[in-house]
Short mmCIF file of C-alpha atoms and ligand atoms in Angstrom, two decimals:
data_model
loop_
_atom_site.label_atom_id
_atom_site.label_comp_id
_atom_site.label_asym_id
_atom_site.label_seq_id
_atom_site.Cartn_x
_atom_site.Cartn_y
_atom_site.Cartn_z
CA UNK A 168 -41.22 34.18 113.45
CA UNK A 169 -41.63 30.90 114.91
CA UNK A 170 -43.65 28.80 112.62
CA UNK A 171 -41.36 26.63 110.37
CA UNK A 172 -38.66 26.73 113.23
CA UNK A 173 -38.17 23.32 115.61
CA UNK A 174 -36.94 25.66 118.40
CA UNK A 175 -39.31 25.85 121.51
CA UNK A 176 -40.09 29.84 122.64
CA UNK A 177 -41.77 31.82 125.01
CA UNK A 178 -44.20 34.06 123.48
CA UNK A 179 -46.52 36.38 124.92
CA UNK A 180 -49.74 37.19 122.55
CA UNK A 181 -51.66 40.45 122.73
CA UNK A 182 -54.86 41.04 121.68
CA UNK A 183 -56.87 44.09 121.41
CA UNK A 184 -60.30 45.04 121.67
CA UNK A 185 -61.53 44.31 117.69
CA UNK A 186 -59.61 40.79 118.23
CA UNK A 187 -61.55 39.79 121.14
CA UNK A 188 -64.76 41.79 120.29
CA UNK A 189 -66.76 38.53 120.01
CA UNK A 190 -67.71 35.00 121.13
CA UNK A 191 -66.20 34.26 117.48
CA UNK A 192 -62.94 36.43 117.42
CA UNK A 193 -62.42 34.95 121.36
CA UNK A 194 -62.74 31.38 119.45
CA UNK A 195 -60.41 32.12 116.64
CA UNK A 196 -57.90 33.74 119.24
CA UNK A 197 -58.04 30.24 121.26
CA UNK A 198 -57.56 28.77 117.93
CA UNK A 199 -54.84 30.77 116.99
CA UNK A 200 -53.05 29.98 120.64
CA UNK A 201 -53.84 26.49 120.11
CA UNK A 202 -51.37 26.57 116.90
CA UNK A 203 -48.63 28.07 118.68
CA UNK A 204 -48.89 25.44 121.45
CA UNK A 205 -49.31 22.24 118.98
CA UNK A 206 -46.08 23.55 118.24
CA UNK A 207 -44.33 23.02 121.47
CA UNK A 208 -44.38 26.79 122.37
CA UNK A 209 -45.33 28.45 125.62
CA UNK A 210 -47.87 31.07 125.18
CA UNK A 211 -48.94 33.97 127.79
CA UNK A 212 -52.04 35.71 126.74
CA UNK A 213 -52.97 39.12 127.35
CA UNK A 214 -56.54 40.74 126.23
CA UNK A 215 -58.20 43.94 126.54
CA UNK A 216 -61.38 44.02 126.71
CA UNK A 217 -64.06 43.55 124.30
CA UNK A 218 -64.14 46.26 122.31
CA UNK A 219 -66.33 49.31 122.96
CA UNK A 220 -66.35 47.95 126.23
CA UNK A 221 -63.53 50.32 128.42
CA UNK A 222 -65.68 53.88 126.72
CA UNK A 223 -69.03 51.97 127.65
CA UNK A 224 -68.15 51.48 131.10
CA UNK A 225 -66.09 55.23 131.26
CA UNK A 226 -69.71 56.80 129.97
CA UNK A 227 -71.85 54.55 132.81
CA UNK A 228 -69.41 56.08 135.32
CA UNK A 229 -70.31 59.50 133.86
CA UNK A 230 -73.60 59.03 134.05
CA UNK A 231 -73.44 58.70 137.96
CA UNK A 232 -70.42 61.26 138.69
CA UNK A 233 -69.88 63.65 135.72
CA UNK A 234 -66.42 64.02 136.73
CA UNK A 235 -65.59 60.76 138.08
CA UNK A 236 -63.40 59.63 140.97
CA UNK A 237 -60.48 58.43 139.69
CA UNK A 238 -59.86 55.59 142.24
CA UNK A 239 -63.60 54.15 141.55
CA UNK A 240 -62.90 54.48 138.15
CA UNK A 241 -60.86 52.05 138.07
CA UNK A 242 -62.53 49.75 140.08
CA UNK A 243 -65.28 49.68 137.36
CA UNK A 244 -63.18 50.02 133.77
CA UNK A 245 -61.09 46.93 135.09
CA UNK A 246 -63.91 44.87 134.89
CA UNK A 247 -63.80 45.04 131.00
CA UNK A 248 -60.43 43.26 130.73
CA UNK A 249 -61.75 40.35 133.81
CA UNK A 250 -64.61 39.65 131.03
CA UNK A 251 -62.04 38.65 128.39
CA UNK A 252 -59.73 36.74 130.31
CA UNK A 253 -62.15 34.45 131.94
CA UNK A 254 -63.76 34.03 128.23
CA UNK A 255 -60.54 33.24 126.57
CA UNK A 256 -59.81 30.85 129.19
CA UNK A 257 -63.27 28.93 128.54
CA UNK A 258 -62.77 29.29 124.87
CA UNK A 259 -58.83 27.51 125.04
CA UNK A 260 -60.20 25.00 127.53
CA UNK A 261 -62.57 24.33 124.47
CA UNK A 262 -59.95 23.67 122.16
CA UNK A 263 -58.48 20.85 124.90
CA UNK A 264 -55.62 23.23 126.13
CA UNK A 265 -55.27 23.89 129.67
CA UNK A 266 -55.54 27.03 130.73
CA UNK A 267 -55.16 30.09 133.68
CA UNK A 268 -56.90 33.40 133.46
CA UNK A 269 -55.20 36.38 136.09
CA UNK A 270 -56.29 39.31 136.40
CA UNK A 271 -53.89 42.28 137.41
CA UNK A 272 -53.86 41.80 141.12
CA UNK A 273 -53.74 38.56 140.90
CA UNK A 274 -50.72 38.05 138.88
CA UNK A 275 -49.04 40.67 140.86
CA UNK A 276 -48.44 43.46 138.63
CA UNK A 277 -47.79 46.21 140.84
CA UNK A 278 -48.52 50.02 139.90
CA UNK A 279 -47.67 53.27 141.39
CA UNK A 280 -51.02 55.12 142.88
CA UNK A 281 -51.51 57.29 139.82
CA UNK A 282 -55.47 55.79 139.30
CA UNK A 283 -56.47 55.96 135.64
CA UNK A 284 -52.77 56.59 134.11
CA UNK A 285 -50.74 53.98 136.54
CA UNK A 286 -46.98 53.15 135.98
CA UNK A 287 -46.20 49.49 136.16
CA UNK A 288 -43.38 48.89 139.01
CA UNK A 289 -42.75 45.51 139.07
CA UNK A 290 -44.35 42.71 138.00
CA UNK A 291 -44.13 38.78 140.40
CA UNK A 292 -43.66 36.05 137.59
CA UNK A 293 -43.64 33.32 139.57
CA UNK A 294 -46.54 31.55 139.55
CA UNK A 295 -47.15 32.63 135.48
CA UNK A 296 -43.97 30.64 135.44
CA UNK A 297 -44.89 27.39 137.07
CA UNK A 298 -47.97 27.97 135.05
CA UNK A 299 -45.88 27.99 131.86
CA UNK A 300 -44.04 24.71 132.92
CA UNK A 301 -47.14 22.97 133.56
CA UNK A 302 -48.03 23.24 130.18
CA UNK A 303 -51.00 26.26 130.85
CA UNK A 304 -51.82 28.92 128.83
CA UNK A 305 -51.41 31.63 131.01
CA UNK A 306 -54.64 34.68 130.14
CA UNK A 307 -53.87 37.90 131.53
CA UNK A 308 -55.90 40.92 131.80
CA UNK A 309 -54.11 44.04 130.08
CA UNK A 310 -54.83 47.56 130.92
CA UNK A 311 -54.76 46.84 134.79
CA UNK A 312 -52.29 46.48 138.21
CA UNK A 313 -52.85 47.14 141.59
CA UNK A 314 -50.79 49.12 144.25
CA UNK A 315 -48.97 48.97 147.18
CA UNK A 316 -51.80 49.30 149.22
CA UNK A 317 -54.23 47.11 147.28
CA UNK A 318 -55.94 49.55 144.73
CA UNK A 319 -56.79 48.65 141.65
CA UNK A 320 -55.39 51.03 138.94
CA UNK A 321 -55.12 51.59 135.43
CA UNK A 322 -52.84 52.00 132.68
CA UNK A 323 -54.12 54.26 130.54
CA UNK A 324 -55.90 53.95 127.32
CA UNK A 325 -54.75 51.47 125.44
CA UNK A 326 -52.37 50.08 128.77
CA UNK A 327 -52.72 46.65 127.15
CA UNK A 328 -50.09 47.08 125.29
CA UNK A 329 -47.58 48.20 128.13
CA UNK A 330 -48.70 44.54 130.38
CA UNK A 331 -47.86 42.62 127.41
CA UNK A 332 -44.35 44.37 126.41
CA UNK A 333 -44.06 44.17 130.64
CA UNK A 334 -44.78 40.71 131.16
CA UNK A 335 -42.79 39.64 128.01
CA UNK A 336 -39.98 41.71 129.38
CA UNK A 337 -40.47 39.92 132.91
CA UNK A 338 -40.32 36.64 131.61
CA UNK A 339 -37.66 37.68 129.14
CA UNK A 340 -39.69 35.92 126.51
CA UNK A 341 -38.45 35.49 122.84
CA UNK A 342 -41.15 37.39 121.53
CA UNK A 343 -44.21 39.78 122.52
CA UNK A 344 -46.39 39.82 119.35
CA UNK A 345 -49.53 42.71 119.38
CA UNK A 346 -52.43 41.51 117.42
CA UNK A 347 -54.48 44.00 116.02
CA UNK A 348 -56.95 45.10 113.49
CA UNK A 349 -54.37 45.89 110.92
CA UNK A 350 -51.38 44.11 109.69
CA UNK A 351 -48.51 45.76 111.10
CA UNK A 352 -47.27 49.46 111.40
CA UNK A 353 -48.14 51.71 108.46
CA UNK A 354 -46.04 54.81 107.08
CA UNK A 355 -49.50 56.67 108.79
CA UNK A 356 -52.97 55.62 110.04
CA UNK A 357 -53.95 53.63 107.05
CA UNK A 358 -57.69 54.45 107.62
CA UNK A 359 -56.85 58.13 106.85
CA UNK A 360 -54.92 57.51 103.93
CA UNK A 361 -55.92 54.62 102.24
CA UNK A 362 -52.47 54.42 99.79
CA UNK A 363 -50.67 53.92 103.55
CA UNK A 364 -47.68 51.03 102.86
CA UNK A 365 -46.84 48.76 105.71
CA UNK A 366 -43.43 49.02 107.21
CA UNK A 367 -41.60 45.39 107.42
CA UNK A 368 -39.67 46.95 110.45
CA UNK A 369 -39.14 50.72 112.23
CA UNK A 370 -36.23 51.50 114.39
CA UNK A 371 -37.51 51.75 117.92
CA UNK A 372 -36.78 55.42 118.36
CA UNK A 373 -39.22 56.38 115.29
CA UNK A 374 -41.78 53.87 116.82
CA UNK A 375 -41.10 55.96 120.21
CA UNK A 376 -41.89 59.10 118.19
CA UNK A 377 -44.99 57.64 115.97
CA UNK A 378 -46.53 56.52 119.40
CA UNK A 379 -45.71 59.65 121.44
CA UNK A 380 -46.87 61.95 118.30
CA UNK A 381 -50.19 60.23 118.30
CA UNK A 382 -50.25 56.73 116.40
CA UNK A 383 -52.42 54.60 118.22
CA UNK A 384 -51.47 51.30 117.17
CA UNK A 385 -48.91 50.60 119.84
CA UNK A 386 -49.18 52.78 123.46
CA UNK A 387 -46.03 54.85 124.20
CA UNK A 388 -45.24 52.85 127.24
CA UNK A 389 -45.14 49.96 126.06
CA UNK A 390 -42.56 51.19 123.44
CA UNK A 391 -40.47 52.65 126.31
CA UNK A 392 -40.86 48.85 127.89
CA UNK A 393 -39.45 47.11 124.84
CA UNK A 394 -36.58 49.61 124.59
CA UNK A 395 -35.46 49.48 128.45
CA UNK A 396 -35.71 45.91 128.54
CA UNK A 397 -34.90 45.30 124.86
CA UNK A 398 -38.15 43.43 123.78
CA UNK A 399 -38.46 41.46 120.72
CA UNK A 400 -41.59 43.27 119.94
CA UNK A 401 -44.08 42.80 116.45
CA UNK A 402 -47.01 44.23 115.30
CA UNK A 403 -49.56 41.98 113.60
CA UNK A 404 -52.86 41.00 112.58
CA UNK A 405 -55.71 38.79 114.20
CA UNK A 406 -57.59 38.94 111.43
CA UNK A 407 -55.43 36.94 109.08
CA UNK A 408 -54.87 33.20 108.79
CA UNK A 409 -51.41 33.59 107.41
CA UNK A 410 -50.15 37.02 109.69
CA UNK A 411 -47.07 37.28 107.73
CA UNK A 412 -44.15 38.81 109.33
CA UNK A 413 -46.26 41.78 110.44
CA UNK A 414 -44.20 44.79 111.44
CA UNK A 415 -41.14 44.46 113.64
CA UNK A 416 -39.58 46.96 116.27
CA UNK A 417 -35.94 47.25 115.39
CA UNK A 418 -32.69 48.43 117.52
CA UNK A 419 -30.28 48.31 114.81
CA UNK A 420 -30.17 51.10 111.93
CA UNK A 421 -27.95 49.82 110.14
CA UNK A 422 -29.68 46.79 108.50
CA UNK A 423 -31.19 49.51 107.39
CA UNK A 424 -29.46 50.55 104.39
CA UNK A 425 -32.37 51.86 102.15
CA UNK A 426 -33.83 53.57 104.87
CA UNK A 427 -36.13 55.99 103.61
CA UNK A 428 -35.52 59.19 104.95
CA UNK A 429 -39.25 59.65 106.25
CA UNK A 430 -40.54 56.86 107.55
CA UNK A 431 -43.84 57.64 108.83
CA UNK A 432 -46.62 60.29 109.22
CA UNK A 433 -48.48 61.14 112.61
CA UNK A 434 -50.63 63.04 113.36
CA UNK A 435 -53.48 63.90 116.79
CA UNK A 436 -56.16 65.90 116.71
CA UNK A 437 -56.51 66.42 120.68
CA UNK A 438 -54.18 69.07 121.08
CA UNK A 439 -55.66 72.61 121.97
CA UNK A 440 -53.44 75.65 122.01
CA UNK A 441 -53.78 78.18 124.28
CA UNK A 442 -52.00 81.94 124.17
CA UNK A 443 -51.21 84.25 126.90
CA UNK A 444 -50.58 87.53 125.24
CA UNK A 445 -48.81 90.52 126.33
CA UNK A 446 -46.96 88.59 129.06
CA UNK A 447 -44.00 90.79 131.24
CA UNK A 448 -40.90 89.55 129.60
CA UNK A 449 -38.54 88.28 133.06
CA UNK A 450 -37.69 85.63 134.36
CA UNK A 451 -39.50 83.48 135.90
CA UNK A 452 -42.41 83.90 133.53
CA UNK A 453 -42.72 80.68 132.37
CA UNK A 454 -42.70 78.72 135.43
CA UNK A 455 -45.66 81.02 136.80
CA UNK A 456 -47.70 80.14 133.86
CA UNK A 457 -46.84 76.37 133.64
CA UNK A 458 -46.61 75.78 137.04
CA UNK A 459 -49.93 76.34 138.84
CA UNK A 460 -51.18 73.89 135.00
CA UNK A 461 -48.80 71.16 135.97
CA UNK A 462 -50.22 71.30 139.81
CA UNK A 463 -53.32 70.61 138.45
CA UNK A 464 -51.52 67.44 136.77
CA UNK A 465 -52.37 68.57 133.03
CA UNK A 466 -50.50 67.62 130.41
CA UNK A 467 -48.20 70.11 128.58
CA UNK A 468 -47.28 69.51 124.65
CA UNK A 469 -45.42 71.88 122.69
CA UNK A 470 -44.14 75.07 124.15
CA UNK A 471 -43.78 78.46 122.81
CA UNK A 472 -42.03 81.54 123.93
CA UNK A 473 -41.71 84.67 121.40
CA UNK A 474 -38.96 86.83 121.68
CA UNK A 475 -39.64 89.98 123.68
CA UNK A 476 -40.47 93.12 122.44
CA UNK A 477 -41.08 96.79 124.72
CA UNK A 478 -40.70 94.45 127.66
CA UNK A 479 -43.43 92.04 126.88
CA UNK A 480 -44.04 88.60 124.53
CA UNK A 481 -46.39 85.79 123.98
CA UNK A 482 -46.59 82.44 125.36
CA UNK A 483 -48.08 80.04 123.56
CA UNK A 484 -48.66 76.31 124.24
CA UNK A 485 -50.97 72.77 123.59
CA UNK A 486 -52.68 70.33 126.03
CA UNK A 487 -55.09 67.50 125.44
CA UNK A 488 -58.50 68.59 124.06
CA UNK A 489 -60.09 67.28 127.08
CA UNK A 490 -58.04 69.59 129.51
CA UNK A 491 -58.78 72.60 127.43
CA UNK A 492 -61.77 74.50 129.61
CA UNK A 493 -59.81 73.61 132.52
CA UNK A 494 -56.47 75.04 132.10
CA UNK A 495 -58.27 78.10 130.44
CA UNK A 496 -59.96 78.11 133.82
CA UNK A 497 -56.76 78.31 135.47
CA UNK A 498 -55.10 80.76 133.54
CA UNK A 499 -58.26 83.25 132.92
CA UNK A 500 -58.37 83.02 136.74
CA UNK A 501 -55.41 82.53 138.69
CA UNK A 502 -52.19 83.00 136.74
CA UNK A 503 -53.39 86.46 134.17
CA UNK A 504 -54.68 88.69 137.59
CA UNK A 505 -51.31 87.51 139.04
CA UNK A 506 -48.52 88.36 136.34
CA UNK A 507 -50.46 90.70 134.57
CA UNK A 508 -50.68 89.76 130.98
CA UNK A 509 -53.16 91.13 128.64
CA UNK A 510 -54.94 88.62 127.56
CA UNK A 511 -55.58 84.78 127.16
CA UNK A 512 -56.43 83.35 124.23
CA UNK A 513 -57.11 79.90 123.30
CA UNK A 514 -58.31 77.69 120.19
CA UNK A 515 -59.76 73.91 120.36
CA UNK A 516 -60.03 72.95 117.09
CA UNK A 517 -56.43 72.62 116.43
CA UNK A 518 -54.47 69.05 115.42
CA UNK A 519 -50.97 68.27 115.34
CA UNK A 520 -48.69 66.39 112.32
CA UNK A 521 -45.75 65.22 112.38
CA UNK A 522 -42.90 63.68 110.10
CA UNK A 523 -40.74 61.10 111.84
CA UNK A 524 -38.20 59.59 110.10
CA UNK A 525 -33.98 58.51 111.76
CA UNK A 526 -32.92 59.60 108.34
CA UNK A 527 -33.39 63.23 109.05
CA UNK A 528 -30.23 63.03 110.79
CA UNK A 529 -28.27 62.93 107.86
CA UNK A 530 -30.36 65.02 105.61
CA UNK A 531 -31.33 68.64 105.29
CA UNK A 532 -34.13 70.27 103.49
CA UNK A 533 -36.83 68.09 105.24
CA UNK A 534 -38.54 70.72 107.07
CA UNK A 535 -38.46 73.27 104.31
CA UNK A 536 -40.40 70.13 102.10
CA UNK A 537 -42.61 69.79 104.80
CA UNK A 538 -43.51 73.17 105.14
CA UNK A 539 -43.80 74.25 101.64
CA UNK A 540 -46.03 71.25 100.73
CA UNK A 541 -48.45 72.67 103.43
CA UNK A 542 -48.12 76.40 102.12
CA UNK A 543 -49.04 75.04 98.50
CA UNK A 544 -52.04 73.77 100.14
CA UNK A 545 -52.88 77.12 101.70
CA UNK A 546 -52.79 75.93 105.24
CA UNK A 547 -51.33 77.97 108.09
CA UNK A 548 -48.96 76.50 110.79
CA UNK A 549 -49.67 77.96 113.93
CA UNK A 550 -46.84 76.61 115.63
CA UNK A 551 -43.49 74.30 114.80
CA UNK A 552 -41.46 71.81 116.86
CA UNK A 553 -38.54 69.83 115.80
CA UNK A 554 -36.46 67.12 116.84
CA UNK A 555 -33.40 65.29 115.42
CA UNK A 556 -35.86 62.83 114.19
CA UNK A 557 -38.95 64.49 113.79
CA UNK A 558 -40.56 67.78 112.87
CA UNK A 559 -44.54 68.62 114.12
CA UNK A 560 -46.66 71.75 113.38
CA UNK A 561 -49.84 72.40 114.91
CA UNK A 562 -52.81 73.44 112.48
CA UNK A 563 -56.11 74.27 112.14
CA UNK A 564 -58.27 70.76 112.91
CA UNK A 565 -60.13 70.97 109.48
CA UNK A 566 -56.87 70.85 107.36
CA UNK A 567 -55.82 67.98 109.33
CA UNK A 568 -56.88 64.96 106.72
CA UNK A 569 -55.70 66.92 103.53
CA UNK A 570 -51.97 67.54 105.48
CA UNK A 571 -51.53 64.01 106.28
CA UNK A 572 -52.42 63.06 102.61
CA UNK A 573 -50.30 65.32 100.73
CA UNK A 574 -47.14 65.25 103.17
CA UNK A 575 -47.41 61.22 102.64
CA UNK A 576 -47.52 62.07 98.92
CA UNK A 577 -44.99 64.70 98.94
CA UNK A 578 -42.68 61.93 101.00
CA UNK A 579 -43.39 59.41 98.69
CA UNK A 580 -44.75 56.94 101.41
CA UNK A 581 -47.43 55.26 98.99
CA UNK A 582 -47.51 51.62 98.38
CA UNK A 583 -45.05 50.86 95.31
CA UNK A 584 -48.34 50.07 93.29
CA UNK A 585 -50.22 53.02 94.29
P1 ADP B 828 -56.28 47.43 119.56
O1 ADP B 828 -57.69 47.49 120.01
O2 ADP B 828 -55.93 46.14 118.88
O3 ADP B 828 -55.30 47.80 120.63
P2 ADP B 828 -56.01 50.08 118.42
O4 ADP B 828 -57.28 50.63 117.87
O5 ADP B 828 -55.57 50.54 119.75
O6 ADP B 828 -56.15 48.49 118.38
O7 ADP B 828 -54.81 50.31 117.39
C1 ADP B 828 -54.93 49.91 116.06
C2 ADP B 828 -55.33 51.08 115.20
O8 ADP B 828 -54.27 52.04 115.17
C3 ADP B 828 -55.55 50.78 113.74
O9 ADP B 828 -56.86 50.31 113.52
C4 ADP B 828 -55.26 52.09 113.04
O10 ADP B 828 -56.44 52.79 112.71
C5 ADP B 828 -54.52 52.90 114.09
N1 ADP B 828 -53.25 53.46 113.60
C6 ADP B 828 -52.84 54.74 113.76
N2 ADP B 828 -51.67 54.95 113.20
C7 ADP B 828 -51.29 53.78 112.64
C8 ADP B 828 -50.14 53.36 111.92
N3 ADP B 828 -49.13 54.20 111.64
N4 ADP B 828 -50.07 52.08 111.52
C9 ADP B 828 -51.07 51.21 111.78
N5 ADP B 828 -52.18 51.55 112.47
C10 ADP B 828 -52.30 52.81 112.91
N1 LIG B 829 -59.40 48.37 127.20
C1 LIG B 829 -58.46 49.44 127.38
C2 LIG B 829 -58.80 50.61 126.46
O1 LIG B 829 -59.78 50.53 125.73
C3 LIG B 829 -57.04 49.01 127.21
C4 LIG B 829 -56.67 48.55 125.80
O2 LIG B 829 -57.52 48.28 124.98
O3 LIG B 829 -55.47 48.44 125.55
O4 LIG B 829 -58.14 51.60 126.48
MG1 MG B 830 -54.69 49.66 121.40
#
């Protein structure tokens, strides 16, 4: 990092909701941003908002429109990061720095009209710049952009990620740190398995998996950011004086010479799978089930067609938990009447795990580990996808903890002195 070095750098900071959850974790960040200017750095800020904060304001808007519209949704869960930013300005001007909160629109980062799950499209650094060579701390609002036409929009959950791997990427800054409640990236959620070792660096593509496959700790976008525009890009905590080195995204494998074959666990327990049975084996088939679920934009995860038999198969697949009744609705109604299948069939309570590791390119036997570590432990997989780097199987929900511990046993992902 840049502490003992003499060399000036750009670095953007971002902090999430736990880090800026009080008037005292705002001070400490300020302090903390204070260090990194006393040492002749320039620092861009972004915050989410305080935490609890976003679902507070997401149930408020519930409580008026059970369903709420999605372009007035963001006008009210953007408030949560203008809080922080104004805060953290008041709290750096404390500490004698000077110092310039923006909020989405007004630093220009432009979306795409997609309210609640917007794509950042460009970003207009100019002013953040002159800010920087003034000597400001420039605070800016994560999780939020506006479009074309002036809308505000949002990122997504956890979208404050993504504006501080964009902004680093559109200042081409040295660094773009994420401070968190935990010290770096773990080999899996360390507050499900307590024995969880933190990784000093993971390859981008198995950080691209981890985050895709359900590991909150860094948003997916913002991992496809720092891989497109080739973002230094760290995982750390706000919580400690002394962050250490954290965890850092890599691009090269081969410093990487004792990679362990697995290098981290995943797992979500969203998913929801959903069977039509007795489906007319043609083509076509799968497009008239998918399609009229994609028009109504959900989601789909893993897909799963079994091979026909007397002119007729399953087709099983997942989407989020929250999209469950809805695409049931679709499928009970519109697409089973129209191709005729027997039945559909669907389960809520289902979770997905997943082994992710670069090293399973060069080794075999993986999945057979995985899934006779599960069959020892009596519990069924209901479905199985693989990649070149990673293999997932959905289960049943309540098996979920108990997988994740004994595949990060099995793996032998503990801490050395666990
Ligand atoms: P923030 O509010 O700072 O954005 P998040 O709650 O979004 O923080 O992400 C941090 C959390 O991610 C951790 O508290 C941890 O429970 C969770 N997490 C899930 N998987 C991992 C992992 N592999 N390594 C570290 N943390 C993980
Ligand atoms: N505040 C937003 C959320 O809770 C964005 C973020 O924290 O990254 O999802
Ligand atoms: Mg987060």
């Amino acid at each position: 990092m840049f502490e003992d070095t003499q060399i000036v750098a750009l670095i953007v900071q971002k902090y999430g909701g736990t880090s800026v959850g009080t008037p005292e974790r705002i001070k400490h960040v300020a302090q903390r941003v204070a260090k990194f200017k006393a040492q002749g750095h320039q620092v861009v800020v972004v915050v989410s908002a305080m935490s609890g904060e976003t679902n507070r304001l997401i149930a408020l808007a519930k409580e008026i429109q059970p369903n709420p519209d999605p372009r007035e949704l963001d006008v009210v869960i953007s408030t949560g990061e203008q809080v922080t930013i104004g805060l953290l300005s008041m709290a750096l001007k404390q500490e004698g720095l000077q110092a310039r909160s923006y909020t989405g629109a007004q630093a220009q980062i432009v979306t795409d009209s997609a309210f609640n799950k917007a794509r950042i499209v460009s970003i207009d650094e100019e002013n953040i710049r002159t800010d920087l060579e003034n000597d400001k701390v420039v605070v800016l609002a994560g999780f939020q952009g506006v479009d074309e036409k002036g809308n505000l929009t949002t990122l997504g959950r956890g979208g404050s990620d993504t504006t501080g791997v964009a902004i680093a990427a559109a200042l081409r800054a040295d660094e773009c740190q994420i401070y968190t409640d935990v010290d770096g990236v773990y080999t899996t959620d360390p507050r499900m398995v307590p024995e969880a070792r933190r990784l000093k660096s993971i390859t981008f593509e198995e950080m691209l998996e981890m985050a895709s496959l359900g590991s909150k700790v860094l948003q997916i976008r913002s991992v496809e950011f720092a891989g497109k525009y080739k973002v230094r890009l760290r995982v750390l905590s706000s919580f400690l004086d002394d962050p250490g080195e954290g965890t850092l995204i890599t691009f090269e494998e081969d410093n990487k010479m004792e990679q362990a074959i697995i290098s981290g666990i995943a797992f979500n327990r969203d998913e929801a799978k959903i069977t039509v049975r007795g489906v007319p084996d043609k083509p076509g088939i799968a497009y008239q089930i998918l399609g009229p679920v994609s028009d109504a934009n959900i989601d789909v995860d893993m897909i799963i067609q079994n091979v026909g038999v007397d002119g007729s198969t399953d087709f099983s697949f997942t989407v989020h938990r929250n999209e469950f009744t809805k695409a049931m609705e679709i499928l009970k109604n519109q697409v089973q009447p129209h191709i005729g299948a027997r039945e559909v069939i669907g389960d809520d309570k289902t979770a997905k795990v997943s082994v992710v590791g670069v090293g399973m390119r060069s080794h075999v036997g993986i999945a057979s580990k995985m899934f006779r570590t599960l069959a020892e432990e009596g519990i069924n997989l209901q479905m199985i996808s693989t990649s070149e780097i990673k293999i997932s199987v959905v289960i049943d929900e309540k098996y979920l903890e108990l997988a994740v511990r004994v595949l990060h046993k099995a793996f032998g992902l503990e801490q050395e002195d666990a």
